[in-house]
Coordinates of C-alpha atoms and ligand atoms in Angstrom, one line a residue:
X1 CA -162.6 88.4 35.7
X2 CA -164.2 85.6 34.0
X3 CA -163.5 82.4 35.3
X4 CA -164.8 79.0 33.9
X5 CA -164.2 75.2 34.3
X6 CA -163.2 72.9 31.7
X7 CA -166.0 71.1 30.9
X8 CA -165.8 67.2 32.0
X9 CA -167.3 66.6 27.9
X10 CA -164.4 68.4 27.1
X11 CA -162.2 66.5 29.2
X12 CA -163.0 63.6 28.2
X13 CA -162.8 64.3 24.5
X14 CA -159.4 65.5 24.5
X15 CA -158.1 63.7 27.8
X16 CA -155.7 60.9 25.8
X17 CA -155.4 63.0 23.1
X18 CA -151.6 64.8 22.2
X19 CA -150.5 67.0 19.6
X20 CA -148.4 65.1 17.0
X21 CA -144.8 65.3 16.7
X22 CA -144.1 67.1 14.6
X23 CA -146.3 69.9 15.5
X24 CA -144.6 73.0 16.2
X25 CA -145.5 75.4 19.7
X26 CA -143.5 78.6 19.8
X27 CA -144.8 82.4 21.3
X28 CA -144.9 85.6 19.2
X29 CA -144.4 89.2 20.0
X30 CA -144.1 92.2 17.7
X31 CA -141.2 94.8 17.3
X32 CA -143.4 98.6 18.4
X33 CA -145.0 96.6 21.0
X34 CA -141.6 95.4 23.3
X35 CA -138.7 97.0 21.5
X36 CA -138.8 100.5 23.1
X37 CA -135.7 102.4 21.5
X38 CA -137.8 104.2 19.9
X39 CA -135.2 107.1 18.2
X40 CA -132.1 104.7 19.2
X41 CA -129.4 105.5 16.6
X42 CA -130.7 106.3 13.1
X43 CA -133.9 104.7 13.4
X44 CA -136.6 106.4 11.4
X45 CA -140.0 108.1 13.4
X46 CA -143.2 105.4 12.4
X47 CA -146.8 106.1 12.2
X48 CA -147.2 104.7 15.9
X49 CA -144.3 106.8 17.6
X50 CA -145.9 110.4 15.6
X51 CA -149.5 108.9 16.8
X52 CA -148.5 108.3 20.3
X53 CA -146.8 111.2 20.5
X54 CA -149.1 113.8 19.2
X55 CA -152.4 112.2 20.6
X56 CA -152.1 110.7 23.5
X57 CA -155.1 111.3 24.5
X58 CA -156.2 108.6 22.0
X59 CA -154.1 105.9 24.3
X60 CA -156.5 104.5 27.7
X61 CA -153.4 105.7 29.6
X62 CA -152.1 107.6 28.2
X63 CA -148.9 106.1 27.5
X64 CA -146.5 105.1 24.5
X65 CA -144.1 102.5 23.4
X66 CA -140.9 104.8 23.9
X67 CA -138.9 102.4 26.1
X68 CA -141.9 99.2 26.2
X69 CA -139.8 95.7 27.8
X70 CA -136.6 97.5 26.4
X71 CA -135.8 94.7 24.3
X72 CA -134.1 96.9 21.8
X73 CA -131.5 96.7 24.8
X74 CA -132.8 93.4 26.7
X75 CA -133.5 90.8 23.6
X76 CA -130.9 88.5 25.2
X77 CA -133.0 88.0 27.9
X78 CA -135.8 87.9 26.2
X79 CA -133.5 84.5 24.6
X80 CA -133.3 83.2 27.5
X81 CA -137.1 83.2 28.6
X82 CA -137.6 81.5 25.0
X83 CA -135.0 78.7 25.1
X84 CA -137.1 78.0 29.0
X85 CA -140.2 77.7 27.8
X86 CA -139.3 74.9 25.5
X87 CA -140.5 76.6 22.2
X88 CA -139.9 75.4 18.7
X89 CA -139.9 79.3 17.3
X90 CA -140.2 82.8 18.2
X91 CA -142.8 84.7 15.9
X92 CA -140.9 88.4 16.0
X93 CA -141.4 91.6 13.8
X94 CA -138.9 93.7 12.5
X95 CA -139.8 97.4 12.4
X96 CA -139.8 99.0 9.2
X97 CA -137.8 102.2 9.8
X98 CA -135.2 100.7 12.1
X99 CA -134.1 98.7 9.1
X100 CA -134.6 101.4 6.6
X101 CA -134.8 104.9 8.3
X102 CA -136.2 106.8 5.5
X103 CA -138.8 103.9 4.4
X104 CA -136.6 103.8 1.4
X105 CA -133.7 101.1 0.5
X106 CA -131.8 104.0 -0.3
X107 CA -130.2 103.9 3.3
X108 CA -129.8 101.0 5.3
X109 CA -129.4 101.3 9.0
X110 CA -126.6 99.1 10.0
X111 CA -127.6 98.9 13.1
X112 CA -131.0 98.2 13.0
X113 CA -129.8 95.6 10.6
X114 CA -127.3 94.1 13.3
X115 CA -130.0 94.2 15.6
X116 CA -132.2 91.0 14.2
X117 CA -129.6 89.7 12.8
X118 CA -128.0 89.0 16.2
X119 CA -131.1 88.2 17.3
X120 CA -131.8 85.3 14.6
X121 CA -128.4 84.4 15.1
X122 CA -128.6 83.5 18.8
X123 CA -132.3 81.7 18.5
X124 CA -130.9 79.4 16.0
X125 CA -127.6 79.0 17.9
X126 CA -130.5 77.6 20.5
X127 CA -132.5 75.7 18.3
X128 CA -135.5 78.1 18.1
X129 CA -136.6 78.9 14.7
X130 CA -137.1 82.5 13.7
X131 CA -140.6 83.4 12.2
X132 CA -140.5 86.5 11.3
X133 CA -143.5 88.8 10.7
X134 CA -142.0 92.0 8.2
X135 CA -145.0 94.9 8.9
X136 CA -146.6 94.3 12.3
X137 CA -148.1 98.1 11.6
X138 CA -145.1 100.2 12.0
X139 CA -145.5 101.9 8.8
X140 CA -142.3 104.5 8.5
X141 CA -144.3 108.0 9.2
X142 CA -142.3 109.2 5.6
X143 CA -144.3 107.0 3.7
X144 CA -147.5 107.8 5.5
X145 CA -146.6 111.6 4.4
X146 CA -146.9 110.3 1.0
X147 CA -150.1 108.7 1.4
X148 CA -149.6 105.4 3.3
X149 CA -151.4 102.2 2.6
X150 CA -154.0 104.5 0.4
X151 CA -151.2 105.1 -2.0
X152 CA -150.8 102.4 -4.8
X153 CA -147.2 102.9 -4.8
X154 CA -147.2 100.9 -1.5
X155 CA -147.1 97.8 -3.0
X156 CA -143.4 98.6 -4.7
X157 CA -142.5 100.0 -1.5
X158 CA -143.0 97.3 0.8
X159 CA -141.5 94.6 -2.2
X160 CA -138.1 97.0 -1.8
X161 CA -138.6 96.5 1.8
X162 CA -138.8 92.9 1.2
X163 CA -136.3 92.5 -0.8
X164 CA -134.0 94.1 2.1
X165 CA -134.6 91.2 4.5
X166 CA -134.7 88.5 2.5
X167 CA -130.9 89.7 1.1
X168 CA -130.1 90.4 4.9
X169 CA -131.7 87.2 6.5
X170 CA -133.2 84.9 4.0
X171 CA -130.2 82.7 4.3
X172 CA -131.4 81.9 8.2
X173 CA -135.5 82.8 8.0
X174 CA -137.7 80.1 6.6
X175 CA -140.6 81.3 7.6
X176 CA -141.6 84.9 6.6
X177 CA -145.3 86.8 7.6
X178 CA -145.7 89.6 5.6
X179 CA -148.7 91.7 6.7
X180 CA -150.0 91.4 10.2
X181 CA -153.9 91.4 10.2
X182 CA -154.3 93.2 7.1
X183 CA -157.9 94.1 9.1
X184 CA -155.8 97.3 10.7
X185 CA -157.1 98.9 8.0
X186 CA -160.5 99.8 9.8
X187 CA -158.6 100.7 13.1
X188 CA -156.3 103.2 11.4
X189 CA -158.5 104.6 8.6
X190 CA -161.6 105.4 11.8
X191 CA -159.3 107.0 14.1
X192 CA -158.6 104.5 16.8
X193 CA -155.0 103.4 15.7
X194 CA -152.4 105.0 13.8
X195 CA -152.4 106.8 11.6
X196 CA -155.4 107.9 13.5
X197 CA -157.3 108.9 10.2
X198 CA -161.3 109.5 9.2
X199 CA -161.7 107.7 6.4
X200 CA -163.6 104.7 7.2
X201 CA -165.8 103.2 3.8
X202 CA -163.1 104.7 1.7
X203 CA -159.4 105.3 2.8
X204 CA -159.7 102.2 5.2
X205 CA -160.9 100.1 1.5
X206 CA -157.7 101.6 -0.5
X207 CA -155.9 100.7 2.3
X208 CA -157.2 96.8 1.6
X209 CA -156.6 96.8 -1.5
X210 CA -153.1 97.7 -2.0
X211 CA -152.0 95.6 1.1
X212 CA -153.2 92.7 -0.6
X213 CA -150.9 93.7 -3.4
X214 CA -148.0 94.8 -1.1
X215 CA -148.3 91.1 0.5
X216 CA -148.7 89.6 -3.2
X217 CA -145.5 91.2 -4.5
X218 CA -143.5 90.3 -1.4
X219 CA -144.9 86.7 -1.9
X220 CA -143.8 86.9 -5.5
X221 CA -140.7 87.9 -5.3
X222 CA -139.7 85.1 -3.1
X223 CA -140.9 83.0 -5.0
X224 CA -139.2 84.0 -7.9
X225 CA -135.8 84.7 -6.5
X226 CA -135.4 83.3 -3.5
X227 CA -137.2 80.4 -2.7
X228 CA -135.0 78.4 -5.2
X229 CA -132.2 79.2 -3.5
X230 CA -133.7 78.9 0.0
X231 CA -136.9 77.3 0.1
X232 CA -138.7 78.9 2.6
X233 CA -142.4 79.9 2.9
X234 CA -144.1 83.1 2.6
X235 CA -147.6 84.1 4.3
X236 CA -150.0 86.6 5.2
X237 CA -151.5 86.8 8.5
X238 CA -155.0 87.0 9.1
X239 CA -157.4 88.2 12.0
X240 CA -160.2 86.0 12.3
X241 CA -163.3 86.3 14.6
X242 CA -165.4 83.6 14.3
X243 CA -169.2 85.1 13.8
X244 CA -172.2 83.2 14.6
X245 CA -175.7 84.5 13.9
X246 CA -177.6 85.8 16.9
X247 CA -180.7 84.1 15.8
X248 CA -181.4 82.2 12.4
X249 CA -183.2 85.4 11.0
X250 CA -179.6 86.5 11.3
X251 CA -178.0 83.8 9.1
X252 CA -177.7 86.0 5.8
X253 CA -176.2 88.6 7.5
X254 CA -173.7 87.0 9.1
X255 CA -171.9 85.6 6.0
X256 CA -172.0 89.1 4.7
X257 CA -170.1 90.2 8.4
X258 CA -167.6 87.1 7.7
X259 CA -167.3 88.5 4.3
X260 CA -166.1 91.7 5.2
X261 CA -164.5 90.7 8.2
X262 CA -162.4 87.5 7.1
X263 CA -163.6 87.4 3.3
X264 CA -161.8 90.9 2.4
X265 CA -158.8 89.1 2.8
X266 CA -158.8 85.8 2.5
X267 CA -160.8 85.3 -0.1
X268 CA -158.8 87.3 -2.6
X269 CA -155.8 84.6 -1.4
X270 CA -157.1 81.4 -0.9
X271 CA -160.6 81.4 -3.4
X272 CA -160.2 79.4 -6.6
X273 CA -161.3 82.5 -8.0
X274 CA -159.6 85.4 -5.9
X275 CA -160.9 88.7 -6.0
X276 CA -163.6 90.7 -3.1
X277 CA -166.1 88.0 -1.5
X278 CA -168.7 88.5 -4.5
X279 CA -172.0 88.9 -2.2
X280 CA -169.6 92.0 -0.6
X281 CA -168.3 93.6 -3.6
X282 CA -172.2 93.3 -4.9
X283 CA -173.2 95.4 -1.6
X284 CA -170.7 97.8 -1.5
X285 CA -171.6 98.8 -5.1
X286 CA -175.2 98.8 -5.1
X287 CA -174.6 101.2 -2.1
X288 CA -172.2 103.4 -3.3
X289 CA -174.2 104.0 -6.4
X290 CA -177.3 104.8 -4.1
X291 CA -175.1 107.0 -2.2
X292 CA -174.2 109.0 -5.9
X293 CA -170.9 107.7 -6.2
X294 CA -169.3 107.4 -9.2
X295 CA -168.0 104.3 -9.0
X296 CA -167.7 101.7 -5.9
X297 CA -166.2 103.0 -2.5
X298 CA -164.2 99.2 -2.5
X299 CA -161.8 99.8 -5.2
X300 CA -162.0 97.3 -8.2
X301 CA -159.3 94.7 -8.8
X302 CA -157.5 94.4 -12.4
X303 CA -157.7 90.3 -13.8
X304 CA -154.0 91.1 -13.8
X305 CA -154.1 92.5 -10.1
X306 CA -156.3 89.4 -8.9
X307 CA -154.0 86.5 -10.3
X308 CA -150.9 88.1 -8.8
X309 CA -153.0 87.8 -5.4
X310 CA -154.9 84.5 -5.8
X311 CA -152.8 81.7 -4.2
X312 CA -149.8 84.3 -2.5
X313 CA -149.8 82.4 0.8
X314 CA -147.9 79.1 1.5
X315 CA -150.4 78.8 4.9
X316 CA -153.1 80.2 6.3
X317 CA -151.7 82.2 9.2
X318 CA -154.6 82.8 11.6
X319 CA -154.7 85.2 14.6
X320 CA -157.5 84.3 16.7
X321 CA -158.8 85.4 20.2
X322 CA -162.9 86.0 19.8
X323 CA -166.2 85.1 19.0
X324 CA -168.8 87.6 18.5
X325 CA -172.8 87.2 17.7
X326 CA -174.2 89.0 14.6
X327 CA -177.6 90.4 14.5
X328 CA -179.4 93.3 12.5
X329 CA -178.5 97.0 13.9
X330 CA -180.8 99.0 15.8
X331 CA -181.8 102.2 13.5
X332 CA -180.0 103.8 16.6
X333 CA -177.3 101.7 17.1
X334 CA -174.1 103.0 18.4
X335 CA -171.1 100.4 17.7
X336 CA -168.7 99.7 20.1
X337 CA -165.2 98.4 19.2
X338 CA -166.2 96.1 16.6
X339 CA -167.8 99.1 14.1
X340 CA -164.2 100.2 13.0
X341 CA -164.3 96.2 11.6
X342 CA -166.7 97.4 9.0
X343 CA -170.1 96.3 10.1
X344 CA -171.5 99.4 10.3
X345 CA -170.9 99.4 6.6
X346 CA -173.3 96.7 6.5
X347 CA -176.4 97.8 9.2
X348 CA -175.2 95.0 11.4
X349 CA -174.4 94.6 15.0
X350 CA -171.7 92.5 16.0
X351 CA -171.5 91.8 20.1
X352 CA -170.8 88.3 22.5
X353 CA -173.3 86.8 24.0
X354 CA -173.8 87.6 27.5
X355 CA -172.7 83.9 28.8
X356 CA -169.4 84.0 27.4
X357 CA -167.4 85.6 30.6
X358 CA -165.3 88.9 29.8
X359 CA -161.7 89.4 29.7
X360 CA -159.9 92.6 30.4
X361 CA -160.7 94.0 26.8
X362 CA -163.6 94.8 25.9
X363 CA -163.5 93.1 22.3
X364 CA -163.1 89.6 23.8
X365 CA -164.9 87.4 25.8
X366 CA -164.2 83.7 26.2
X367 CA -165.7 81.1 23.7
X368 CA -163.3 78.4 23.2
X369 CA -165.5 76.0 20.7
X370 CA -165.4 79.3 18.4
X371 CA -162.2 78.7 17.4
X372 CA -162.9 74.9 16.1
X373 CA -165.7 76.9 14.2
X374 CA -163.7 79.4 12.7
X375 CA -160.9 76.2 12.0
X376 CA -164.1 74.6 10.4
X377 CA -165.4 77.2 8.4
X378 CA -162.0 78.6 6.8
X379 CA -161.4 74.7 5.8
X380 CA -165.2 74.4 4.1
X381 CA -164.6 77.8 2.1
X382 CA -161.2 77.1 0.6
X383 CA -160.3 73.7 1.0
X384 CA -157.7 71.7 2.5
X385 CA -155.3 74.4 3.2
X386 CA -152.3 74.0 6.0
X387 CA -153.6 76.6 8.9
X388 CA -150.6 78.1 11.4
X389 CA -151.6 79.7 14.5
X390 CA -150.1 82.9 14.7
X391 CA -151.8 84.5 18.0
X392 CA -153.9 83.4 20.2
X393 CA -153.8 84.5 24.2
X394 CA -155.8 86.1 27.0
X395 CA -155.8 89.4 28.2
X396 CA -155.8 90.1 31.9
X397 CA -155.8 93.3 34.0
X398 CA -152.6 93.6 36.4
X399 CA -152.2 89.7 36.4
X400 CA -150.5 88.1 39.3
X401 CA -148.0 85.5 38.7
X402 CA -150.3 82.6 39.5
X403 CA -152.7 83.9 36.2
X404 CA -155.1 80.3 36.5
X405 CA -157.5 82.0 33.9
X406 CA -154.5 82.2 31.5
X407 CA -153.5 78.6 31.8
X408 CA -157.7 77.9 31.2
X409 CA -157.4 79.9 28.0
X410 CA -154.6 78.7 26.1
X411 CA -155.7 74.8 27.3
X412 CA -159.2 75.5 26.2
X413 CA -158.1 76.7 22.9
X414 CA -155.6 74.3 22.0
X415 CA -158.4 71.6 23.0
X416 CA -160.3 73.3 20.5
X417 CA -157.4 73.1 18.2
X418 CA -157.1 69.7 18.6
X419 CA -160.7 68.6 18.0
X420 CA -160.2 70.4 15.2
X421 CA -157.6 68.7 13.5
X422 CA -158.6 65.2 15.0
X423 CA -162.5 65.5 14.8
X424 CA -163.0 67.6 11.5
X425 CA -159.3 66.6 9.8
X426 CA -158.2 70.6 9.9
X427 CA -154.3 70.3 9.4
X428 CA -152.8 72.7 11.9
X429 CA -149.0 73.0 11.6
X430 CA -148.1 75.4 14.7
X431 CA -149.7 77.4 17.5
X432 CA -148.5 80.8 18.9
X433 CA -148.9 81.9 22.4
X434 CA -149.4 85.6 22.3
X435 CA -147.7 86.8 24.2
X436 CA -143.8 86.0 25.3
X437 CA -144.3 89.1 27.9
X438 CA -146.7 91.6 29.1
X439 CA -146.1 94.3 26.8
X440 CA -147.9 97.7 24.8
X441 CA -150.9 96.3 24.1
X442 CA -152.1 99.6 21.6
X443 CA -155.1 101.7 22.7
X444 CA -155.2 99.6 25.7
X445 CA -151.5 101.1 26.6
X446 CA -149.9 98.6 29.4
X447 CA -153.5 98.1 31.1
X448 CA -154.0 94.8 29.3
X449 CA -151.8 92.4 30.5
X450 CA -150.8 89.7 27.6
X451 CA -147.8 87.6 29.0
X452 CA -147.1 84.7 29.9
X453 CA -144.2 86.7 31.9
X454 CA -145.2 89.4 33.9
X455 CA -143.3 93.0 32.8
X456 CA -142.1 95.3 35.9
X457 CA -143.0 98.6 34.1
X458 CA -142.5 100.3 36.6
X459 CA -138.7 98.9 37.0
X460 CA -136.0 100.7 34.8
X461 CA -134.9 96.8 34.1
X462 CA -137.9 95.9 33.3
X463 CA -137.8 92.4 34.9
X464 CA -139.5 89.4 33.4
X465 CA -140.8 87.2 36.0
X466 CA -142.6 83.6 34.6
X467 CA -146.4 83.2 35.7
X468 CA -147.9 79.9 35.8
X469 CA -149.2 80.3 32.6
X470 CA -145.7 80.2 31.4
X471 CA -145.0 77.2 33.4
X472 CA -148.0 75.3 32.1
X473 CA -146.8 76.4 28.4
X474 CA -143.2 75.0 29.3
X475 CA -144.3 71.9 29.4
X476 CA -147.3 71.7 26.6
X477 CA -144.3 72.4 24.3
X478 CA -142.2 69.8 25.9
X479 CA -144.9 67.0 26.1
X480 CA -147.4 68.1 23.4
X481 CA -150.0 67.3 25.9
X482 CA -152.5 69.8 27.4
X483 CA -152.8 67.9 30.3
X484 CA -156.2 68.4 31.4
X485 CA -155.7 68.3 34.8
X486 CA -153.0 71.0 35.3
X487 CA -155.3 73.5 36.8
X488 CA -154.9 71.0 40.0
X489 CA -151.1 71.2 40.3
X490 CA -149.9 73.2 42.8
X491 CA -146.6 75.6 43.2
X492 CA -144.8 74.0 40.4
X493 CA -141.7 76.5 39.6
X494 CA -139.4 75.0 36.9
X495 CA -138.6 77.7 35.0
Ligands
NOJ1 C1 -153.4 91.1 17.5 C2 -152.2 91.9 17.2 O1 -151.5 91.3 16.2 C3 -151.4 92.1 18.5 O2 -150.5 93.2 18.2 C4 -152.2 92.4 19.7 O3 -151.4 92.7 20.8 C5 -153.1 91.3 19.9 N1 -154.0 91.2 18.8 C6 -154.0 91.4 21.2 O4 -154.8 92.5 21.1

């Protein structure tokens, strides 16, 4: 496991340096990943639960989300761990079809309904503000039947859903996500996630396009009828990698990667002119017409389509965890993980450099100054927006509680976050620690270890035990400082 020192330039640059007060530190989970419960009461079957349980093969180990933490049953403790670790919010999703179990508002499920409502009522009876994310992937498997995210009807769907929880909660959420990392797309449409579909170039760009409207009529209708009433804010999340070029002969190329990679969606949202990156949409299209298509694989937007879409986020939510080095594909090239993130679309290889030390997935290896990139860049291409960390964590293997690499990560990367705002006048509202627990952490099944509490698995209570990590956080949200020097305190057990 890669282990690395805190630089002493590093040190030094952030050493009397704090987060400012008003800056918000919470953790985030999502609802398929800890819930378990999985056919507990009415709840409707979701894309993940018929993908687990008909390929499991498709899962490292195998496994599935059927029980997780438990915290369908547990979520009180799961309060408890929160209101010790000092946060400001909890970042949460609600699953789709244990709200509505036929996908549709025709039936609500009282008690999936009950179930975040208690749960929003007893963070706020603690002072910890509820952010909730509304599709964190759990797609009801009804809707997939009738097509999915490739179905332009999706975007009226999801606004029904929408309008669901903002009449059940939008008197106590201010802060609502819509679509996590709208980038699934690529994972679901080539097979690796659910839906677990081949349909990468085509389904997986259908799929883009009408969850940028889905997220866009969501936004909308907040705005129109309940943000006067309530006055809360409404975002989409997005995945960013930042992407260097491998050499400068690479440079070209790698603002194409960005712009399918982080373009295809933020772009359309926070351009002055909205719409696909236009060096992208330029590709795909010369492409598809060599290929004999009719028209362009990326489905065109209307003018209609791209103002409803240009401007829809109140922040730019930003989930970010890797840096990867782009450089021209091999005629032979196979792709590892990063293909399914469209590169292979664009005869590009995407891969870290072998310096940066690995974690325990094989998509991320440790580059902390890529984040104050990525912070950098997103500011120079459209403008002076407010950012909000959503995610951003380390993955381990079988962690022990005293997890020192973990504590590195998240004070590396909120060092980075702080030169950010302080060196290049980035305005960063809020950072996320993913993630509150170990939990189901997708392909990688329960061999990726995310939490800052260690999960007993194995242990029909599924104990949560604090690591050091979570110790170290306890106190960065209590003192806003990263406190460079942590990694040299010994046995400290507060929690
Ligand atoms: C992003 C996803 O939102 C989350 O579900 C996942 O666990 C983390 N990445 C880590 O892979």
């Amino acid at each position: 496991m890669g282990q690395y020192l805190f630089s002493a330039v590093l040190a030094t640059a952030v050493a009397e340096r704090r987060f400012p007060a008003g800056f918000k530190f919470g953790v985030a989970s999502s609802s398929y990943q800890i819930e378990g419960g999985w056919n507990a009461s009415d709840k409707g079957e979701s894309i993940w639960d018929r993908f687990v349980h008909t390929t499991p093969e498709a899962i490292v180990d195998g496994s599935n989300g059927d029980v997780a933490c438990d915290s369908y049953h547990r979520w009180r403790e799961d309060v408890q761990l929160l209101e010790n670790l000092n946060v400001d919010f909890y970042r949460f999703s609600i699953s789709w079809p244990r709200v509505l179990p036929t996908g549709f508002p025709n039936r609500l499920s009282e008690h999936g309904a009950r179930y975040y409502g208690d749960l929003i009522d007893a963070l706020l009876e603690r002072g910890i503000e509820p952010v909730v994310t509304m599709y964190h992937w759990e797609l009801p498997q009804t809707l997939q039947d009738l097509g999915g995210w490739a179905n332009p009807l999706i975007a009226d769907w999801f606004a029904d859903y929408a309008r669901v929880l903002f009449d059940l909660y939008g008197d106590r959420v201010q802060t609502w996500l819509t679509i996590n990392e709208p980038l699934i797309c690529d994972f679901g449409y080539d097979g690796i996630f659910a839906p677990g579909l081949q349909s990468a170039g085509r389904g997986s760009y259908l799929c883009s396009k009408y969850m940028l409207l889905a997220h866009a009529r969501a936004y909308r209708l907040y705005e129109r009828e309940y943000k006067p009433k309530y006055g809360g804010t409404v975002s989409l999340v997005n995945q960013v990698y930042w992407l260097e070029p491998q050499t400068e002969q690479d440079a070209e190329l790698t603002e194409l990667v960005r712009d399918i990679s982080i373009g295809r969606y933020a772009h359309a949202v926070f351009s002055a002119e909205g719409g696909w990156p236009p060096a992208l949409e330029r590709y795909i299209a010369q492409k598809s017409a060599e290929e004999g298509e009719p028209r362009s694989r990326l489905p065109a937007f209307t003018q209609e389509e791209i103002e409803l879409i240009r401007g829809s986020s109140d922040m730019f939510a930003i989930n970010h965890y890797a840096t990867a080095a782009v450089s021209a594909a091999a005629p032979d090239a196979t792709y590892g993980v990063f293909a399914v993130e469209g590169v292979a679309e664009l005869g590009a290889a995407v891969a870290p450099r072998p310096e940066w030390p690995p974690t325990a997935s094989d998509w991320f290896t440790l580059y902390p100054e890529g984040f104050r990139g990525a912070l950098l860049y997103l500011k120079q291409q459209y403008g002076d927006v407010e950012f909000f960390v959503t995610e951003n964590g380390y993955a381990g293997s079988d962690d022990p509680l005293d997890d020192e690499p973990r504590v590195q990560y998240h004070r590396d990367y909120l060092a980075q976050v702080l030169l950010a705002m302080e060196e290049d006048g980035v305005r960063v509202a809020g950072y996320s620690a993913w993630s509150l627990m170990d939990s189901y952490e997708w392909m990688t099944g329960y061999q990726a270890s995310m939490g800052l509490h260690h999960v007993d698995f194995s242990s029909p209570d599924r104990t949560r035990t604090p690591r050091r990590s979570a110790h170290y956080y306890a106190q960065v949200a209590r003192t806003h400082d990263i406190d460079v020097d942590y990694s040299f305190h010994e046995g400290d057990n507060k929690l």
